[in-house]
mmCIF file of C-alpha atoms and ligand atoms in Angstrom:
data_model
loop_
_atom_site.group_PDB
_atom_site.id
_atom_site.type_symbol
_atom_site.label_atom_id
_atom_site.label_comp_id
_atom_site.label_asym_id
_atom_site.label_seq_id
_atom_site.Cartn_x
_atom_site.Cartn_y
_atom_site.Cartn_z
ATOM 1 C CA MET S 64 -0.279 1.287 -8.853
ATOM 2 C CA GLN S 65 2.171 3.461 -7.259
ATOM 3 C CA LEU S 66 1.165 2.411 -3.915
ATOM 4 C CA LEU S 67 2.062 -1.398 -4.947
ATOM 5 C CA LYS S 68 4.982 -0.543 -6.718
ATOM 6 C CA ASP S 69 6.200 1.552 -3.578
ATOM 7 C CA ARG S 70 5.183 -2.047 -1.233
ATOM 8 C CA ILE S 71 7.342 -4.298 -3.883
ATOM 9 C CA ARG S 72 11.009 -1.715 -3.366
ATOM 10 C CA LYS S 73 10.268 -1.272 0.275
ATOM 11 C CA ASP S 74 9.422 -5.252 1.237
ATOM 12 C CA GLY S 75 10.562 -7.422 -1.303
ATOM 13 C CA LYS S 76 13.275 -9.760 -1.680
ATOM 14 C CA VAL S 77 15.192 -11.004 -5.124
ATOM 15 C CA LYS S 78 16.284 -13.961 -4.775
ATOM 16 C CA GLU S 79 18.095 -16.201 -7.185
ATOM 17 C CA GLY S 80 16.665 -17.563 -10.368
ATOM 18 C CA ASN S 81 14.457 -14.330 -10.919
ATOM 19 C CA VAL S 82 12.210 -15.397 -7.901
ATOM 20 C CA LEU S 83 10.484 -12.397 -6.049
ATOM 21 C CA LYS S 84 9.615 -12.747 -2.562
ATOM 22 C CA VAL S 85 6.524 -10.914 -1.593
ATOM 23 C CA ASP S 86 6.053 -13.084 1.492
ATOM 24 C CA SER S 87 5.922 -10.231 4.459
ATOM 25 C CA PHE S 88 2.655 -8.888 2.272
ATOM 26 C CA LEU S 89 0.912 -10.940 -0.498
ATOM 27 C CA ASN S 90 1.384 -14.835 -0.633
ATOM 28 C CA HIS S 91 2.020 -15.823 3.008
ATOM 29 C CA GLN S 92 1.260 -12.708 5.365
ATOM 30 C CA MET S 93 -0.761 -10.768 3.646
ATOM 31 C CA ASP S 94 -1.871 -7.012 3.888
ATOM 32 C CA ILE S 95 -5.378 -7.055 3.380
ATOM 33 C CA SER S 96 -5.444 -2.966 3.227
ATOM 34 C CA LEU S 97 -3.154 -3.165 0.372
ATOM 35 C CA PHE S 98 -5.427 -5.997 -1.205
ATOM 36 C CA GLN S 99 -8.157 -3.755 -0.703
ATOM 37 C CA GLU S 100 -6.308 -0.717 -2.577
ATOM 38 C CA ILE S 101 -5.881 -4.027 -5.276
ATOM 39 C CA GLY S 102 -9.634 -4.916 -5.751
ATOM 40 C CA LYS S 103 -10.505 -1.270 -5.968
ATOM 41 C CA GLU S 104 -7.578 -0.746 -8.504
ATOM 42 C CA PHE S 105 -9.051 -3.948 -10.875
ATOM 43 C CA ARG S 106 -12.698 -2.923 -10.701
ATOM 44 C CA ARG S 107 -11.440 0.818 -11.482
ATOM 45 C CA ARG S 108 -9.688 -1.193 -14.633
ATOM 46 C CA PHE S 109 -12.290 -3.537 -15.818
ATOM 47 C CA GLU S 110 -15.020 -0.796 -15.191
ATOM 48 C CA GLY S 111 -17.708 -1.450 -17.967
ATOM 49 C CA GLU S 112 -17.701 -5.328 -18.176
ATOM 50 C CA GLU S 113 -19.914 -7.976 -16.877
ATOM 51 C CA ILE S 114 -18.270 -10.290 -14.283
ATOM 52 C CA ASN S 115 -20.002 -12.693 -12.564
ATOM 53 C CA LYS S 116 -17.637 -14.982 -11.483
ATOM 54 C CA ILE S 117 -13.522 -14.776 -10.121
ATOM 55 C CA LEU S 118 -11.446 -17.776 -11.003
ATOM 56 C CA THR S 119 -7.927 -18.361 -9.094
ATOM 57 C CA ILE S 120 -5.808 -21.307 -8.476
ATOM 58 C CA GLU S 121 -5.006 -22.460 -5.539
ATOM 59 C CA ALA S 122 -2.891 -21.767 -2.934
ATOM 60 C CA SER S 123 -1.295 -18.307 -3.223
ATOM 61 C CA GLY S 124 -4.102 -16.903 -5.289
ATOM 62 C CA ILE S 125 -6.988 -17.290 -2.961
ATOM 63 C CA GLY S 126 -6.688 -14.582 -0.476
ATOM 64 C CA ILE S 127 -6.174 -12.394 -3.284
ATOM 65 C CA ALA S 128 -9.216 -13.420 -5.355
ATOM 66 C CA CYS S 129 -10.980 -13.599 -2.159
ATOM 67 C CA ILE S 130 -10.800 -9.636 -1.414
ATOM 68 C CA VAL S 131 -10.805 -8.134 -5.160
ATOM 69 C CA ALA S 132 -14.277 -10.535 -5.546
ATOM 70 C CA GLN S 133 -15.547 -8.043 -2.661
ATOM 71 C CA SER S 134 -14.698 -5.400 -4.205
ATOM 72 C CA PHE S 135 -17.097 -6.889 -7.874
ATOM 73 C CA GLY S 136 -20.029 -8.110 -5.694
ATOM 74 C CA VAL S 137 -19.087 -11.964 -7.247
ATOM 75 C CA PRO S 138 -18.132 -15.262 -6.180
ATOM 76 C CA VAL S 139 -14.579 -17.079 -6.179
ATOM 77 C CA VAL S 140 -13.640 -20.355 -7.413
ATOM 78 C CA PHE S 141 -10.297 -21.636 -7.289
ATOM 79 C CA ALA S 142 -8.996 -24.173 -9.217
ATOM 80 C CA LYS S 143 -7.656 -26.984 -7.245
ATOM 81 C CA LYS S 144 -4.204 -28.955 -7.688
ATOM 82 C CA THR S 145 -4.156 -32.517 -7.456
ATOM 83 C CA GLN S 146 -2.171 -35.243 -8.412
ATOM 84 C CA THR S 147 -4.709 -37.752 -8.330
ATOM 85 C CA LYS S 148 -5.390 -39.994 -11.652
ATOM 86 C CA ASN S 149 -8.423 -41.030 -11.377
ATOM 87 C CA ILE S 150 -10.946 -37.990 -11.230
ATOM 88 C CA ALA S 151 -14.315 -38.214 -11.615
ATOM 89 C CA GLY S 152 -16.083 -36.763 -15.142
ATOM 90 C CA ASP S 153 -17.302 -33.956 -13.117
ATOM 91 C CA VAL S 154 -14.934 -32.001 -13.067
ATOM 92 C CA TYR S 155 -12.739 -30.047 -16.265
ATOM 93 C CA LYS S 156 -8.854 -30.909 -16.295
ATOM 94 C CA SER S 157 -5.672 -28.650 -17.320
ATOM 95 C CA GLN S 158 -2.115 -29.175 -16.314
ATOM 96 C CA VAL S 159 0.149 -26.320 -15.551
ATOM 97 C CA GLU S 160 3.661 -26.503 -14.891
ATOM 98 C CA SER S 161 4.517 -24.987 -11.674
ATOM 99 C CA TYR S 162 7.329 -21.805 -12.007
ATOM 100 C CA THR S 163 8.394 -22.206 -8.978
ATOM 101 C CA HIS S 164 8.312 -25.801 -8.030
ATOM 102 C CA GLY S 165 9.404 -26.907 -11.950
ATOM 103 C CA ARG S 166 6.766 -29.807 -11.965
ATOM 104 C CA ILE S 167 3.838 -30.137 -13.872
ATOM 105 C CA TYR S 168 0.071 -30.976 -12.580
ATOM 106 C CA ASP S 169 -3.448 -31.134 -12.666
ATOM 107 C CA ILE S 170 -5.792 -28.282 -12.137
ATOM 108 C CA ILE S 171 -9.045 -28.801 -11.929
ATOM 109 C CA VAL S 172 -12.135 -27.093 -11.384
ATOM 110 C CA SER S 173 -15.925 -29.092 -10.402
ATOM 111 C CA LYS S 174 -18.952 -28.394 -13.472
ATOM 112 C CA GLU S 175 -21.188 -27.533 -10.602
ATOM 113 C CA PHE S 176 -18.934 -24.067 -10.510
ATOM 114 C CA LEU S 177 -18.137 -23.132 -13.766
ATOM 115 C CA GLY S 178 -20.824 -23.041 -17.034
ATOM 116 C CA PRO S 179 -21.386 -21.620 -20.132
ATOM 117 C CA ASP S 180 -23.882 -18.669 -18.012
ATOM 118 C CA ASP S 181 -20.633 -17.362 -16.599
ATOM 119 C CA LYS S 182 -17.983 -14.090 -17.423
ATOM 120 C CA VAL S 183 -15.113 -14.809 -15.945
ATOM 121 C CA LEU S 184 -12.153 -12.585 -14.369
ATOM 122 C CA LEU S 185 -9.126 -14.564 -13.427
ATOM 123 C CA ILE S 186 -6.993 -13.395 -10.922
ATOM 124 C CA ASP S 187 -3.277 -14.526 -9.673
ATOM 125 C CA ASP S 188 -0.751 -13.549 -7.466
ATOM 126 C CA PHE S 189 2.375 -13.249 -10.154
ATOM 127 C CA LEU S 190 2.686 -13.766 -14.486
ATOM 128 C CA ALA S 191 5.850 -15.233 -15.076
ATOM 129 C CA ASN S 192 5.735 -17.770 -17.885
ATOM 130 C CA GLY S 193 2.348 -17.641 -18.296
ATOM 131 C CA LYS S 194 1.226 -21.609 -17.603
ATOM 132 C CA ALA S 195 -0.705 -20.707 -14.624
ATOM 133 C CA LEU S 196 -3.045 -18.619 -16.534
ATOM 134 C CA GLU S 197 -3.119 -20.462 -19.860
ATOM 135 C CA GLY S 198 -4.495 -23.620 -17.855
ATOM 136 C CA LEU S 199 -6.840 -21.124 -16.134
ATOM 137 C CA ALA S 200 -8.014 -19.927 -19.688
ATOM 138 C CA ASP S 201 -8.554 -23.500 -21.032
ATOM 139 C CA LEU S 202 -10.902 -24.473 -17.899
ATOM 140 C CA VAL S 203 -12.459 -21.428 -18.883
ATOM 141 C CA GLN S 204 -12.716 -22.224 -22.531
ATOM 142 C CA MET S 205 -13.410 -25.949 -21.602
ATOM 143 C CA ALA S 206 -16.778 -24.920 -19.752
ATOM 144 C CA GLY S 207 -17.769 -22.784 -22.351
ATOM 145 C CA ALA S 208 -18.126 -19.576 -20.353
ATOM 146 C CA GLN S 209 -16.668 -16.258 -21.500
ATOM 147 C CA LEU S 210 -12.848 -14.948 -21.026
ATOM 148 C CA VAL S 211 -13.394 -11.216 -19.960
ATOM 149 C CA GLY S 212 -9.370 -10.872 -18.838
ATOM 150 C CA ALA S 213 -6.658 -11.529 -16.466
ATOM 151 C CA GLY S 214 -5.811 -9.406 -12.978
ATOM 152 C CA ILE S 215 -2.152 -9.692 -12.006
ATOM 153 C CA VAL S 216 -0.785 -8.578 -8.696
ATOM 154 C CA ILE S 217 3.004 -8.328 -10.460
ATOM 155 C CA GLU S 218 3.684 -9.570 -13.947
ATOM 156 C CA LYS S 219 7.407 -9.987 -14.580
ATOM 157 C CA GLY S 220 7.602 -8.613 -17.574
ATOM 158 C CA PHE S 221 11.171 -10.005 -18.827
ATOM 159 C CA GLN S 222 9.508 -13.371 -18.918
ATOM 160 C CA PRO S 223 7.458 -14.650 -21.989
ATOM 161 C CA GLY S 224 4.445 -15.126 -20.098
ATOM 162 C CA GLY S 225 2.612 -11.972 -20.240
ATOM 163 C CA GLU S 226 3.320 -11.837 -24.251
ATOM 164 C CA ILE S 227 2.380 -15.409 -24.928
ATOM 165 C CA VAL S 228 -1.034 -14.529 -23.035
ATOM 166 C CA ARG S 229 -2.051 -11.398 -24.558
ATOM 167 C CA SER S 230 -1.014 -12.631 -28.057
ATOM 168 C CA LYS S 231 -3.931 -15.278 -27.217
ATOM 169 C CA GLY S 232 -6.273 -12.058 -27.574
ATOM 170 C CA ILE S 233 -6.299 -12.453 -23.226
ATOM 171 C CA ARG S 234 -7.155 -9.102 -21.823
ATOM 172 C CA VAL S 235 -4.280 -9.051 -19.188
ATOM 173 C CA GLU S 236 -3.923 -6.333 -16.693
ATOM 174 C CA SER S 237 -1.269 -6.181 -14.171
ATOM 175 C CA LEU S 238 -1.064 -3.930 -11.529
ATOM 176 C CA ALA S 239 3.207 -3.766 -11.214
ATOM 177 C CA ILE S 240 5.034 -5.050 -13.936
ATOM 178 C CA VAL S 241 8.598 -5.560 -12.788
ATOM 179 C CA GLU S 242 11.167 -4.815 -16.419
ATOM 180 C CA GLY S 243 14.224 -6.368 -14.418
ATOM 181 C CA MET S 244 15.190 -7.224 -10.810
ATOM 182 C CA ASP S 245 19.092 -7.915 -9.352
ATOM 183 C CA ASP S 246 19.904 -10.470 -6.947
ATOM 184 C CA LYS S 247 23.261 -9.207 -5.618
ATOM 185 C CA THR S 248 22.274 -5.365 -5.227
ATOM 186 C CA GLY S 249 18.128 -6.158 -4.382
ATOM 187 C CA GLU S 250 17.136 -4.200 -7.168
ATOM 188 C CA ILE S 251 13.632 -4.000 -8.598
ATOM 189 C CA THR S 252 13.078 -1.811 -12.130
ATOM 190 C CA PHE S 253 9.055 -1.285 -12.710
ATOM 191 C CA ARG S 254 8.052 -0.679 -16.374
ATOM 192 C CA GLU S 255 6.332 2.873 -15.838
HETATM 193 P P1 LIG I 599 3.286 -18.985 -14.597
HETATM 194 O O1 LIG I 599 2.707 -19.685 -14.530
HETATM 195 O O2 LIG I 599 2.872 -17.792 -14.688
HETATM 196 O O3 LIG I 599 4.925 -19.179 -14.761
HETATM 197 O O4 LIG I 599 3.595 -18.550 -13.450
HETATM 198 C C1 LIG I 599 2.955 -18.449 -12.168
HETATM 199 C C2 LIG I 599 2.499 -18.795 -10.929
HETATM 200 O O5 LIG I 599 4.137 -19.018 -10.559
HETATM 201 C C3 LIG I 599 2.025 -17.797 -9.929
HETATM 202 O O6 LIG I 599 1.045 -18.105 -9.892
HETATM 203 C C4 LIG I 599 3.149 -17.656 -8.756
HETATM 204 O O7 LIG I 599 2.567 -18.392 -7.949
HETATM 205 C C5 LIG I 599 4.479 -18.399 -8.853
HETATM 206 N N1 LIG I 599 5.329 -17.439 -9.131
HETATM 207 C C6 LIG I 599 5.820 -17.233 -10.165
HETATM 208 N N2 LIG I 599 7.163 -16.048 -10.549
HETATM 209 C C7 LIG I 599 7.186 -15.846 -9.222
HETATM 210 C C8 LIG I 599 8.026 -15.300 -7.806
HETATM 211 O O8 LIG I 599 8.889 -14.572 -8.952
HETATM 212 N N3 LIG I 599 7.546 -14.967 -6.941
HETATM 213 C C9 LIG I 599 7.027 -15.791 -6.323
HETATM 214 N N4 LIG I 599 6.171 -15.809 -5.295
HETATM 215 N N5 LIG I 599 5.831 -16.552 -7.307
HETATM 216 C C10 LIG I 599 6.119 -16.464 -7.968
#
């Protein structure tokens, strides 16, 4: 998606440790007209697929997922991150290792909001090592729901997540795939 790549080149900041900061338009301040274009693009890519629910993970996935959901006309459920040890049995629970914070946390979704009738599109801002997507896919499987695919705004193609998740047979559509980035020069290259 050219509009997105141009925006990443213009406003993205490359940090040490292979972290791309897109705080000015994606995951702190949010450019809603860009989000609307992102929503339309996911709608186009998943044309013909039956989708009745979008699942994302707090916090930075929520804003994007809401606008994307508007173009699909379906509700959004977000997996909550929790450290609570004793959670009642009315939730599905998985675990995710955080890329940006380097720790493991539980993610939960209420059984009330995900079940066998659901045809789910996963949405997230980044795909790096694939842990967040794997955790979300786990929740979908536990619920007996159908996983239609995953829509990712920025995939870091030089990290293994994309390959791991695709090799499990999950369809992943990424709107921008970063091939490499240099924290000294700030240069970002994309896969065509
Ligand atoms: P994964 O689970 O695929 O390793 O990482 C995905 C999650 O880590 C995303 O939900 C995102 O919040 C965060 N993340 C991974 N890489 C980056 C990055 O380069 N920049 C930012 N801002 N977040 C990232």
